[in-house]
Coordinates of C-alpha atoms in Angstrom, one line a residue:
P2 CA 71.4 -6.5 46.2
A3 CA 72.4 -3.0 45.1
P4 CA 69.8 -1.3 42.9
S5 CA 70.5 -1.3 39.1
P6 CA 72.0 2.0 37.8
R7 CA 69.5 4.4 36.2
Y8 CA 70.1 6.4 33.1
N9 CA 68.3 9.3 31.5
C10 CA 66.8 8.7 28.1
E11 CA 68.4 11.1 25.6
Y12 CA 65.1 11.8 23.9
C13 CA 62.7 12.4 26.8
G14 CA 64.8 12.4 30.0
M15 CA 63.0 9.4 31.6
L16 CA 65.1 7.7 34.2
L17 CA 65.4 4.0 33.3
S18 CA 67.6 0.9 33.9
E19 CA 69.8 -0.3 31.1
D20 CA 67.4 -2.9 29.9
E21 CA 64.4 -0.6 30.3
L22 CA 66.2 2.0 28.2
W23 CA 67.1 -0.7 25.6
H24 CA 63.4 -1.4 25.1
H25 CA 62.1 2.1 25.7
V26 CA 64.0 3.9 22.9
P27 CA 62.8 1.9 19.9
L28 CA 59.2 1.6 21.3
Y29 CA 58.7 5.3 22.0
H30 CA 61.3 7.2 19.9
V31 CA 61.9 5.1 16.8
N32 CA 60.5 7.9 14.6
A33 CA 62.4 10.7 16.3
P34 CA 65.1 12.3 14.1
N35 CA 68.7 11.1 14.8
L36 CA 70.4 13.2 17.4
E37 CA 73.1 15.4 16.0
Y38 CA 75.4 14.4 18.9
C39 CA 75.0 12.9 22.3
E40 CA 77.0 10.8 24.7
C41 CA 75.6 7.4 25.6
P42 CA 74.3 7.7 29.2
I43 CA 75.5 4.1 29.9
C44 CA 79.1 4.1 28.5
G45 CA 79.8 7.7 27.5
E46 CA 80.6 6.9 23.9
G47 CA 79.9 9.8 21.5
C48 CA 77.0 9.2 19.1
G49 CA 76.0 11.2 16.1
R50 CA 74.7 10.8 12.5
R51 CA 77.4 8.2 11.6
N52 CA 76.9 6.3 14.8
P53 CA 73.3 6.9 15.8
F54 CA 72.5 6.6 19.5
A55 CA 69.6 4.2 18.8
V56 CA 71.9 1.8 16.8
H57 CA 74.7 2.1 19.4
L58 CA 72.3 1.4 22.3
R59 CA 70.8 -1.7 20.5
N60 CA 74.1 -3.3 19.6
E61 CA 76.3 -2.4 22.5
H62 CA 74.0 -2.6 25.6
G63 CA 71.2 -4.7 27.2
P64 CA 70.5 -8.1 25.7
C65 CA 73.0 -7.6 22.8
A66 CA 75.8 -6.9 25.3
R67 CA 75.0 -10.1 27.2
G68 CA 74.8 -12.2 24.0
E69 CA 71.1 -12.9 24.3
V70 CA 70.4 -11.1 21.0
P71 CA 72.8 -11.1 18.1
R72 CA 74.5 -7.8 17.2
E73 CA 74.0 -6.5 13.7
T74 CA 76.9 -7.4 11.4
R75 CA 78.0 -5.9 8.1
T76 CA 78.0 -8.4 5.2
G77 CA 77.5 -6.1 2.2
L78 CA 74.7 -8.4 1.0
F79 CA 71.2 -7.0 0.8
A80 CA 67.8 -8.5 -0.1
I81 CA 64.7 -6.3 -0.6
V82 CA 61.2 -7.2 -1.9
V83 CA 58.3 -5.9 -3.9
C84 CA 55.3 -7.5 -2.2
R85 CA 52.0 -7.0 -4.1
R86 CA 48.6 -7.9 -2.7
S87 CA 45.8 -9.4 -4.7
D88 CA 44.1 -5.9 -4.9
G89 CA 47.3 -4.4 -6.4
R90 CA 48.5 -2.6 -3.3
F91 CA 52.2 -2.8 -2.4
L92 CA 53.7 -3.4 1.0
M93 CA 55.6 -0.4 2.4
V94 CA 57.6 -0.1 5.6
Q95 CA 57.9 3.2 7.6
E96 CA 61.6 3.4 8.4
F97 CA 63.1 4.8 11.6
A98 CA 64.1 8.4 12.4
Q99 CA 61.7 10.0 10.0
T100 CA 63.6 8.7 7.0
G101 CA 60.4 7.8 5.2
F102 CA 58.7 4.8 3.7
W103 CA 60.5 2.1 1.7
M104 CA 60.4 -1.5 0.6
P105 CA 60.8 -4.3 3.2
G106 CA 64.3 -5.8 3.3
G107 CA 67.8 -5.3 4.6
Q108 CA 71.2 -6.7 5.1
L109 CA 71.9 -10.4 5.3
D110 CA 73.1 -11.9 8.6
A111 CA 76.4 -13.8 8.3
G112 CA 75.8 -17.2 6.6
E113 CA 72.1 -16.3 5.8
S114 CA 70.6 -17.1 2.4
L115 CA 69.0 -14.3 0.3
C116 CA 65.5 -15.8 0.5
A117 CA 65.7 -16.4 4.3
A118 CA 66.9 -12.9 4.8
V119 CA 64.2 -11.1 2.9
E120 CA 61.5 -13.4 4.4
R121 CA 62.9 -12.6 7.9
E122 CA 63.1 -8.9 7.2
C123 CA 59.5 -8.8 5.9
I124 CA 58.2 -10.3 9.2
E125 CA 60.5 -8.1 11.4
E126 CA 59.8 -4.8 9.5
A127 CA 56.2 -5.3 8.3
G128 CA 54.7 -8.2 10.2
I129 CA 53.8 -10.0 7.0
E130 CA 54.7 -13.5 5.9
I131 CA 55.5 -13.7 2.2
R132 CA 55.8 -16.2 -0.6
L133 CA 58.6 -15.4 -3.0
T134 CA 57.7 -15.7 -6.7
G135 CA 60.7 -14.4 -8.6
V136 CA 63.6 -12.0 -9.0
I137 CA 63.2 -8.4 -10.4
D138 CA 66.7 -7.0 -10.2
V139 CA 70.3 -7.7 -9.1
I140 CA 72.9 -5.0 -8.5
A141 CA 76.5 -5.9 -7.8
E142 CA 79.1 -3.2 -7.2
G143 CA 81.8 -5.7 -6.6
K144 CA 81.6 -8.1 -3.7
H145 CA 81.6 -5.3 -1.2
W146 CA 78.0 -4.3 -2.0
R147 CA 75.4 -6.6 -3.6
R148 CA 71.6 -6.5 -3.6
V149 CA 68.8 -8.7 -5.0
T150 CA 65.3 -7.4 -5.4
F151 CA 62.7 -10.1 -5.2
M152 CA 59.0 -10.3 -6.1
A153 CA 56.5 -11.7 -3.6
E154 CA 52.9 -12.0 -2.5
P155 CA 51.6 -12.2 1.0
V156 CA 50.8 -15.6 2.4
D157 CA 47.5 -14.3 3.7
E158 CA 45.6 -11.1 4.2
A159 CA 47.0 -10.3 7.7
M160 CA 47.2 -6.7 8.8
P161 CA 50.7 -5.3 8.7
K162 CA 52.7 -4.3 11.7
S163 CA 51.5 -1.3 13.8
L164 CA 53.6 -1.6 17.0
P165 CA 57.0 0.2 16.6
D166 CA 60.2 -1.4 17.5
Y167 CA 63.9 -1.2 16.5
E168 CA 63.2 -2.7 13.1
S169 CA 60.6 -0.1 11.9
T170 CA 57.8 2.2 12.9
G171 CA 55.2 0.1 11.2
A172 CA 54.0 -0.9 7.7
C173 CA 51.1 -0.3 5.4
W174 CA 49.6 -1.4 2.0
A175 CA 49.9 1.5 -0.6
T176 CA 48.6 2.0 -4.1
L177 CA 50.9 2.9 -6.9
D178 CA 49.2 6.3 -7.2
E179 CA 49.8 7.0 -3.5
V180 CA 53.5 6.1 -3.9
L181 CA 53.8 8.3 -7.0
S182 CA 51.8 11.2 -5.6
G183 CA 54.6 12.7 -3.6
D184 CA 52.4 12.8 -0.5
L185 CA 54.1 9.7 1.0
K186 CA 57.7 10.6 2.1
L187 CA 60.0 8.0 0.6
R188 CA 63.4 7.0 1.9
G189 CA 64.6 6.5 -1.7
R190 CA 63.2 6.3 -5.2
E191 CA 63.3 2.5 -5.6
P192 CA 59.6 2.0 -4.7
E193 CA 58.5 4.3 -7.5
R194 CA 60.7 2.6 -10.1
Y195 CA 60.0 -1.1 -9.0
F196 CA 56.3 -0.7 -8.3
R197 CA 55.6 1.1 -11.6
Y198 CA 57.6 -1.7 -13.4
V199 CA 55.5 -4.4 -11.8
A200 CA 52.2 -2.6 -12.3
E201 CA 53.0 -2.1 -16.0
G202 CA 53.6 -5.8 -16.4
G203 CA 57.4 -5.8 -16.3
L204 CA 59.2 -9.1 -16.6
V205 CA 59.8 -11.0 -13.4
L206 CA 62.6 -13.5 -13.6
P207 CA 62.5 -17.0 -12.2
L208 CA 63.4 -17.4 -8.5
E209 CA 67.1 -17.9 -9.1
I210 CA 70.2 -15.8 -9.6
P211 CA 70.3 -14.6 -13.3
P212 CA 73.1 -16.3 -15.3
E213 CA 75.1 -13.1 -15.7
Y214 CA 75.4 -12.6 -11.9
R215 CA 76.1 -16.2 -10.9
E216 CA 79.9 -15.8 -10.8
I217 CA 79.8 -12.7 -8.5
M218 CA 77.1 -14.2 -6.4
A219 CA 78.7 -17.7 -6.2
D220 CA 79.5 -17.4 -2.5
V221 CA 75.9 -16.5 -1.6
E222 CA 73.1 -19.1 -1.1
L223 CA 69.8 -18.2 -2.8

């Protein structure tokens, strides 16, 4: 059989097959800044900040292109979680492309429930199995963008993820002081706000959609 085509990695120049490149980029370059512009070495499509090369490679080539791994889909539904350990530390995920640390969570897959999504994301991004205990916040900007923030605790004292992949660079347990210090680069301000709220004894709602949001969330399974 003819040898598989080889392609140069846009980050380091290594010559790899399509599947090797699909695995190589998130493993070795997940924390590299997004490229301003490049052409995909496999298909030639232009990639930039609005269509990052790493995201294009993951969804359009390798196992995703063959249907072995589902492509990411946009649902406009998000679930994130404040996970607090028994010693008071909070679970933080180091996001890709040097964007900083944030809370575990992400976009729901089509047909996925909110609870299943945030439990899945916690395992994928942080390597931690969680037990959901309540709801902290719901934001609904119409049905095009909705997000639920859950409260949770770890099922056990397992060490968080340390091997990078497409989902994240890794994860850690951080104190509130570390998060508020400014020494930890954050992707957004939500960890400061939600972690402080929980640490100061803020009200955690029952594990259900609050009554005032049930109409706009009626099409989403908890």
